[in-house]
Amino acid sequence: KKRGLNKTIEILKKGQEPEKHLEESLIQLITDTICREFKLTEKELFFGKTRKHNRRWALSFFCYFVNSHLKYSQSDISKLISRTNACVSKYIKDVYTLSTNVNYEARLSEQRNKIDEEIKPKITHILRYGK
């Protein structure tokens, strides 16, 4: 009985998760929004070798939004962007701890809020109606 109950719970949880193509379209939505906001291409964002300030914060924002909106774990995100768990943890922590006292961090905080306002309705629309 217990095994049957656990299996039923597992099936119900899988039924509530978005389908794979929905997950891909949600990740693509976040990627496109961040690339547009930071003026980067997708290739530069994930596979670039530069350590420029803009690219680093774009990766941080990507990790933050995938973690907060799609509820991906840090290990899932690290597999997605080919970085270590420690790197992903630092990226997410940096975005969570943005301060309004420091000038460039205040701009980044405003940018985070702007992206958040843009992404939230689109995510709910995709989850409700598909694409």
XYZ file of N, CA, C and O in Angstrom:
524
model
N 0.827 -1.201 0.000
C 0.000 0.000 0.000
C 0.865 1.256 0.000
O 0.561 2.212 -0.690
N 1.918 1.220 0.822
C 2.764 2.397 0.949
C 3.467 2.710 -0.370
O 3.561 3.864 -0.778
N 3.958 1.662 -1.054
C 4.618 1.865 -2.333
C 3.638 2.417 -3.363
O 3.978 3.289 -4.162
N 2.429 1.937 -3.351
C 1.403 2.435 -4.263
C 1.068 3.892 -3.990
O 0.870 4.695 -4.913
N 1.016 4.256 -2.718
C 0.731 5.636 -2.349
C 1.857 6.558 -2.795
O 1.614 7.636 -3.364
N 3.107 6.137 -2.580
C 4.257 6.948 -3.012
C 4.276 7.104 -4.519
O 4.597 8.174 -5.037
N 3.940 6.035 -5.237
C 3.920 6.088 -6.698
C 2.816 7.045 -7.173
O 3.016 7.819 -8.112
N 1.666 7.024 -6.524
C 0.570 7.928 -6.875
C 0.968 9.378 -6.639
O 0.705 10.252 -7.474
N 1.616 9.633 -5.525
C 2.080 10.990 -5.228
C 3.078 11.448 -6.273
O 3.031 12.590 -6.743
N 3.992 10.565 -6.660
C 4.989 10.894 -7.681
C 4.314 11.215 -9.018
O 4.684 12.184 -9.689
N 3.317 10.435 -9.398
C 2.599 10.672 -10.652
C 1.853 12.001 -10.609
O 1.860 12.768 -11.576
N 1.234 12.304 -9.482
C 0.512 13.577 -9.345
C 1.453 14.770 -9.416
O 1.135 15.794 -10.021
N 2.626 14.636 -8.807
C 3.609 15.721 -8.873
C 4.082 15.940 -10.299
O 4.237 17.076 -10.742
N 4.332 14.855 -11.028
C 4.755 14.986 -12.424
C 3.660 15.614 -13.264
O 3.940 16.342 -14.210
N 2.409 15.326 -12.935
C 1.289 15.907 -13.668
C 1.187 17.408 -13.468
O 0.683 18.128 -14.336
N 1.650 17.902 -12.332
C 1.588 19.332 -12.053
C 2.764 20.092 -12.644
O 2.695 21.298 -12.801
N 3.851 19.413 -12.961
C 5.012 20.075 -13.551
C 4.734 20.407 -15.008
O 4.034 19.668 -15.695
N 5.270 21.524 -15.498
C 5.071 21.829 -16.918
C 5.774 20.801 -17.789
O 6.773 20.218 -17.397
N 5.219 20.591 -18.956
C 5.809 19.622 -19.867
C 7.170 20.108 -20.333
O 7.515 21.274 -20.193
N 7.932 19.198 -20.926
C 9.301 19.504 -21.328
C 9.359 20.651 -22.326
O 10.183 21.549 -22.198
N 8.458 20.661 -23.321
C 8.498 21.750 -24.299
C 8.111 23.081 -23.670
O 8.577 24.128 -24.087
N 7.269 23.038 -22.648
C 6.940 24.276 -21.939
C 8.149 24.780 -21.159
O 8.406 25.982 -21.135
N 8.883 23.862 -20.538
C 10.089 24.259 -19.806
C 11.091 24.905 -20.746
O 11.690 25.928 -20.414
N 11.257 24.309 -21.919
C 12.196 24.864 -22.893
C 11.767 26.243 -23.354
O 12.591 27.148 -23.505
N 10.467 26.431 -23.574
C 10.007 27.751 -24.016
C 10.119 28.780 -22.894
O 10.398 29.954 -23.151
N 9.942 28.358 -21.641
C 10.110 29.278 -20.513
C 11.576 29.694 -20.364
O 11.873 30.870 -20.138
N 12.483 28.728 -20.500
C 13.909 29.044 -20.408
C 14.313 29.951 -21.564
O 15.083 30.899 -21.393
N 13.772 29.697 -22.751
C 14.083 30.534 -23.910
C 13.562 31.957 -23.718
O 14.223 32.919 -24.086
N 12.388 32.092 -23.099
C 11.835 33.415 -22.803
C 12.770 34.195 -21.875
O 13.094 35.357 -22.142
N 13.234 33.549 -20.819
C 14.137 34.211 -19.872
C 15.451 34.557 -20.559
O 15.969 35.667 -20.402
N 15.973 33.631 -21.348
C 17.239 33.860 -22.053
C 17.117 35.043 -23.005
O 17.975 35.932 -23.021
N 16.060 35.068 -23.812
C 15.873 36.149 -24.783
C 15.731 37.503 -24.099
O 16.305 38.501 -24.549
N 14.976 37.538 -23.016
C 14.771 38.795 -22.292
C 16.084 39.317 -21.721
O 16.394 40.502 -21.846
N 16.858 38.444 -21.120
C 18.122 38.866 -20.515
C 19.128 39.273 -21.589
O 19.840 40.271 -21.438
N 19.178 38.525 -22.679
C 20.102 38.877 -23.769
C 19.751 40.238 -24.356
O 20.634 41.048 -24.637
N 18.468 40.501 -24.521
C 18.040 41.790 -25.054
C 18.367 42.923 -24.071
O 18.850 43.980 -24.454
N 18.132 42.666 -22.811
C 18.352 43.694 -21.784
C 19.834 44.039 -21.623
O 20.196 45.187 -21.432
N 20.705 43.034 -21.725
C 22.143 43.250 -21.552
C 22.892 43.393 -22.874
O 24.114 43.462 -22.887
N 22.149 43.375 -23.984
C 22.726 43.546 -25.326
C 23.810 42.503 -25.624
O 24.916 42.823 -26.035
N 23.457 41.248 -25.391
C 24.338 40.119 -25.664
C 23.608 39.129 -26.562
O 22.385 39.091 -26.584
N 24.362 38.317 -27.268
C 23.748 37.208 -27.980
C 23.706 36.012 -27.035
O 24.410 35.981 -26.022
N 22.902 35.034 -27.389
C 22.807 33.835 -26.551
C 24.146 33.109 -26.499
O 24.550 32.592 -25.459
N 24.839 33.095 -27.612
C 26.154 32.447 -27.668
C 27.150 33.153 -26.746
O 27.916 32.508 -26.032
N 27.147 34.496 -26.771
C 28.044 35.245 -25.882
C 27.702 35.012 -24.421
O 28.593 34.926 -23.572
N 26.418 34.909 -24.125
C 25.986 34.730 -22.746
C 26.479 33.409 -22.159
O 27.068 33.376 -21.086
N 26.274 32.314 -22.882
C 26.582 31.001 -22.328
C 27.970 30.483 -22.667
O 28.558 29.734 -21.905
N 28.497 30.867 -23.827
C 29.763 30.270 -24.266
C 30.891 31.271 -24.424
O 31.970 30.911 -24.835
N 30.648 32.535 -24.106
C 31.685 33.545 -24.240
C 32.798 33.337 -23.231
O 32.606 32.784 -22.153
N 33.964 33.802 -23.566
C 35.126 33.655 -22.682
C 35.462 34.946 -21.950
O 36.335 34.966 -21.094
N 34.781 36.037 -22.292
C 35.108 37.308 -21.652
C 34.596 37.334 -20.220
O 33.600 36.696 -19.896
N 35.273 38.095 -19.397
C 34.849 38.251 -18.006
C 34.305 39.655 -17.784
O 34.466 40.232 -16.713
N 33.698 40.178 -18.802
C 33.178 41.538 -18.719
C 32.041 41.608 -17.697
O 31.305 40.655 -17.482
N 31.906 42.773 -17.119
C 30.911 43.049 -16.101
C 29.506 42.730 -16.599
O 28.708 42.112 -15.900
N 29.203 43.130 -17.822
C 27.873 42.951 -18.399
C 27.506 41.477 -18.511
O 26.400 41.073 -18.158
N 28.404 40.664 -19.010
C 28.140 39.241 -19.213
C 27.980 38.511 -17.878
O 27.126 37.650 -17.722
N 28.795 38.869 -16.919
C 28.727 38.230 -15.611
C 27.383 38.495 -14.941
O 26.759 37.603 -14.387
N 26.914 39.740 -15.009
C 25.628 40.065 -14.399
C 24.471 39.456 -15.186
O 23.452 39.074 -14.606
N 24.617 39.332 -16.488
C 23.582 38.683 -17.289
C 23.445 37.213 -16.877
O 22.329 36.706 -16.722
N 24.576 36.532 -16.683
C 24.528 35.142 -16.204
C 23.916 35.065 -14.809
O 23.136 34.156 -14.517
N 24.245 36.012 -13.962
C 23.678 36.047 -12.610
C 22.166 36.209 -12.667
O 21.427 35.520 -11.959
N 21.712 37.119 -13.524
C 20.272 37.342 -13.657
C 19.589 36.101 -14.215
O 18.498 35.743 -13.776
N 20.218 35.444 -15.188
C 19.634 34.227 -15.757
C 19.449 33.181 -14.658
O 18.368 32.593 -14.522
N 20.485 32.937 -13.875
C 20.406 31.946 -12.797
C 19.335 32.330 -11.777
O 18.563 31.481 -11.318
N 19.278 33.596 -11.439
C 18.305 34.089 -10.464
C 16.878 33.852 -10.939
O 16.037 33.329 -10.195
N 16.582 34.222 -12.181
C 15.213 34.099 -12.675
C 14.808 32.649 -12.905
O 13.662 32.284 -12.646
N 15.717 31.822 -13.368
C 15.394 30.403 -13.546
C 15.155 29.760 -12.178
O 14.252 28.947 -12.017
N 15.927 30.162 -11.188
C 15.764 29.633 -9.841
C 14.465 30.125 -9.201
O 13.713 29.338 -8.639
N 14.185 31.416 -9.316
C 13.025 31.965 -8.613
C 11.707 31.692 -9.328
O 10.711 31.387 -8.685
N 11.670 31.773 -10.649
C 10.412 31.603 -11.370
C 10.121 30.163 -11.771
O 8.974 29.728 -11.743
N 11.144 29.422 -12.162
C 10.930 28.057 -12.633
C 11.235 27.017 -11.561
O 11.078 25.824 -11.788
N 11.722 27.474 -10.401
C 12.029 26.611 -9.260
C 13.050 25.524 -9.593
O 12.963 24.406 -9.109
N 14.016 25.866 -10.434
C 15.110 24.939 -10.718
C 16.081 24.962 -9.550
O 16.326 26.008 -8.959
N 16.650 23.819 -9.221
C 17.656 23.767 -8.163
C 18.983 24.283 -8.723
O 19.161 24.404 -9.934
N 19.916 24.538 -7.823
C 21.217 25.044 -8.264
C 21.951 24.010 -9.111
O 22.613 24.366 -10.078
N 21.803 22.745 -8.791
C 22.482 21.723 -9.586
C 21.864 21.616 -10.983
O 22.581 21.392 -11.965
N 20.543 21.795 -11.099
C 19.903 21.791 -12.422
C 20.389 22.967 -13.264
O 20.651 22.819 -14.457
N 20.514 24.122 -12.629
C 20.988 25.310 -13.349
C 22.444 25.125 -13.758
O 22.836 25.506 -14.862
N 23.242 24.525 -12.881
C 24.656 24.327 -13.214
C 24.811 23.396 -14.414
O 25.689 23.602 -15.247
N 23.947 22.400 -14.537
C 23.975 21.534 -15.715
C 23.529 22.293 -16.956
O 24.050 22.079 -18.043
N 22.575 23.192 -16.774
C 22.021 23.952 -17.885
C 23.050 24.913 -18.483
O 23.132 25.054 -19.700
N 23.863 25.550 -17.641
C 24.806 26.554 -18.144
C 26.262 26.091 -18.080
O 27.173 26.869 -18.361
N 26.480 24.851 -17.686
C 27.829 24.263 -17.612
C 28.760 25.049 -16.693
O 29.874 25.419 -17.062
N 28.288 25.304 -15.497
C 29.090 25.934 -14.453
C 28.995 25.068 -13.194
O 28.121 24.226 -13.082
N 29.854 25.321 -12.232
C 29.817 24.553 -10.988
C 28.667 25.030 -10.109
O 28.147 26.142 -10.283
N 28.299 24.195 -9.140
C 27.246 24.580 -8.194
C 27.638 25.825 -7.407
O 26.800 26.678 -7.118
N 28.917 25.922 -7.047
C 29.392 27.078 -6.291
C 29.239 28.360 -7.100
O 28.856 29.405 -6.564
N 29.531 28.272 -8.381
C 29.397 29.426 -9.279
C 27.937 29.876 -9.352
O 27.629 31.061 -9.240
N 27.050 28.916 -9.543
C 25.621 29.222 -9.646
C 25.116 29.811 -8.334
O 24.357 30.779 -8.324
N 25.564 29.256 -7.228
C 25.174 29.771 -5.915
C 25.610 31.225 -5.752
O 24.846 32.066 -5.269
N 26.821 31.537 -6.161
C 27.327 32.917 -6.082
C 26.521 33.836 -6.974
O 26.163 34.951 -6.577
N 26.210 33.392 -8.193
C 25.415 34.212 -9.109
C 24.063 34.570 -8.495
O 23.651 35.733 -8.491
N 23.375 33.570 -7.965
C 22.040 33.807 -7.396
C 22.139 34.703 -6.173
O 21.350 35.636 -5.999
N 23.123 34.449 -5.324
C 23.301 35.244 -4.103
C 23.589 36.706 -4.444
O 23.091 37.616 -3.777
N 24.395 36.937 -5.483
C 24.721 38.305 -5.877
C 23.475 39.095 -6.274
O 23.352 40.276 -5.955
N 22.562 38.453 -6.965
C 21.349 39.160 -7.391
C 20.409 39.380 -6.209
O 19.786 40.431 -6.082
N 20.323 38.400 -5.306
C 19.477 38.556 -4.120
C 19.964 39.685 -3.224
O 19.169 40.359 -2.582
N 21.271 39.888 -3.164
C 21.831 40.850 -2.213
C 22.204 42.188 -2.850
O 23.067 42.884 -2.326
N 21.566 42.538 -3.943
C 21.841 43.844 -4.540
C 21.432 44.950 -3.577
O 20.359 44.906 -2.988
N 22.285 45.936 -3.441
C 22.047 47.037 -2.522
C 21.672 48.298 -3.306
O 22.197 48.537 -4.387
N 20.799 49.100 -2.743
C 20.446 50.355 -3.407
C 21.398 51.473 -3.006
O 21.308 52.583 -3.534
N 22.327 51.205 -2.081
C 23.278 52.223 -1.640
C 24.410 52.427 -2.641
O 24.910 53.529 -2.805
N 24.824 51.356 -3.297
C 25.891 51.438 -4.280
C 25.258 51.801 -5.622
O 24.247 51.230 -6.019
N 25.870 52.755 -6.323
C 25.271 53.316 -7.531
C 24.996 52.270 -8.605
O 23.883 52.171 -9.114
N 26.007 51.476 -8.994
C 25.787 50.509 -10.071
C 24.863 49.382 -9.632
O 24.126 48.822 -10.435
N 24.875 49.045 -8.335
C 23.963 48.012 -7.844
C 22.526 48.512 -7.828
O 21.589 47.733 -8.027
N 22.330 49.801 -7.601
C 20.978 50.366 -7.656
C 20.423 50.265 -9.076
O 19.253 49.935 -9.276
N 21.284 50.530 -10.071
C 20.843 50.389 -11.470
C 20.515 48.937 -11.788
O 19.535 48.642 -12.477
N 21.350 48.020 -11.294
C 21.088 46.596 -11.518
C 19.798 46.154 -10.823
O 19.043 45.336 -11.358
N 19.531 46.707 -9.654
C 18.303 46.383 -8.940
C 17.074 46.852 -9.723
O 16.070 46.141 -9.817
N 17.163 48.053 -10.290
C 16.074 48.556 -11.133
C 15.898 47.671 -12.364
O 14.772 47.379 -12.783
N 17.016 47.244 -12.933
C 16.982 46.378 -14.106
C 16.339 45.027 -13.751
O 15.549 44.489 -14.527
N 16.666 44.503 -12.579
C 16.067 43.248 -12.124
C 14.554 43.388 -11.994
O 13.798 42.532 -12.447
N 14.105 44.493 -11.406
C 12.670 44.722 -11.247
C 11.979 44.866 -12.600
O 10.872 44.357 -12.798
N 12.628 45.544 -13.522
C 12.072 45.734 -14.865
C 11.921 44.389 -15.583
O 10.874 44.100 -16.178
N 12.963 43.567 -15.521
C 12.923 42.246 -16.162
C 11.863 41.381 -15.495
O 11.112 40.666 -16.158
N 11.768 41.461 -14.178
C 10.792 40.678 -13.434
C 9.367 41.032 -13.852
O 8.533 40.154 -14.061
N 9.098 42.332 -13.983
C 7.772 42.776 -14.409
C 7.454 42.323 -15.827
O 6.303 42.078 -16.172
N 8.472 42.213 -16.657
C 8.277 41.781 -18.037
C 8.078 40.275 -18.137
O 7.264 39.795 -18.932
N 8.793 39.519 -17.325
C 8.776 38.058 -17.430
C 7.548 37.426 -16.777
O 6.975 36.485 -17.325
N 7.130 37.937 -15.626
C 6.050 37.298 -14.868
C 4.779 37.058 -15.692
O 4.277 35.944 -15.729
N 4.225 38.082 -16.349
C 2.982 37.817 -17.099
C 3.185 36.858 -18.268
O 2.296 36.061 -18.579
N 4.357 36.916 -18.889
C 4.619 36.016 -20.015
C 4.712 34.572 -19.547
O 4.252 33.661 -20.236
N 5.323 34.346 -18.386
C 5.431 32.988 -17.849
C 4.049 32.441 -17.516
O 3.731 31.299 -17.852
N 3.209 33.246 -16.863
C 1.870 32.766 -16.545
C 1.059 32.498 -17.812
O 0.299 31.541 -17.871
N 1.269 33.306 -18.831
C 0.575 33.081 -20.104
C 1.012 31.759 -20.749
O 0.180 30.981 -21.210
N 2.316 31.497 -20.759
C 2.825 30.250 -21.345
C 2.331 29.052 -20.551
O 1.938 28.030 -21.128
N 2.324 29.152 -19.230
C 1.865 28.034 -18.414
C 0.366 27.781 -18.586
O -0.085 26.647 -18.520
N -0.398 28.839 -18.826
C -1.836 28.695 -18.998
C -2.226 28.181 -20.378
O -3.042 27.291 -20.515
N -1.647 28.807 -21.397
C -2.117 28.556 -22.757
C -1.126 27.849 -23.665
O -1.370 27.695 -24.846
N -0.002 27.449 -23.155
C 1.013 26.832 -24.001
C 1.976 27.903 -24.459
O 2.641 28.510 -23.659
N 2.028 28.163 -25.757
C 2.954 29.190 -26.259
C 2.332 30.495 -26.378
O 1.565 31.120 -26.266
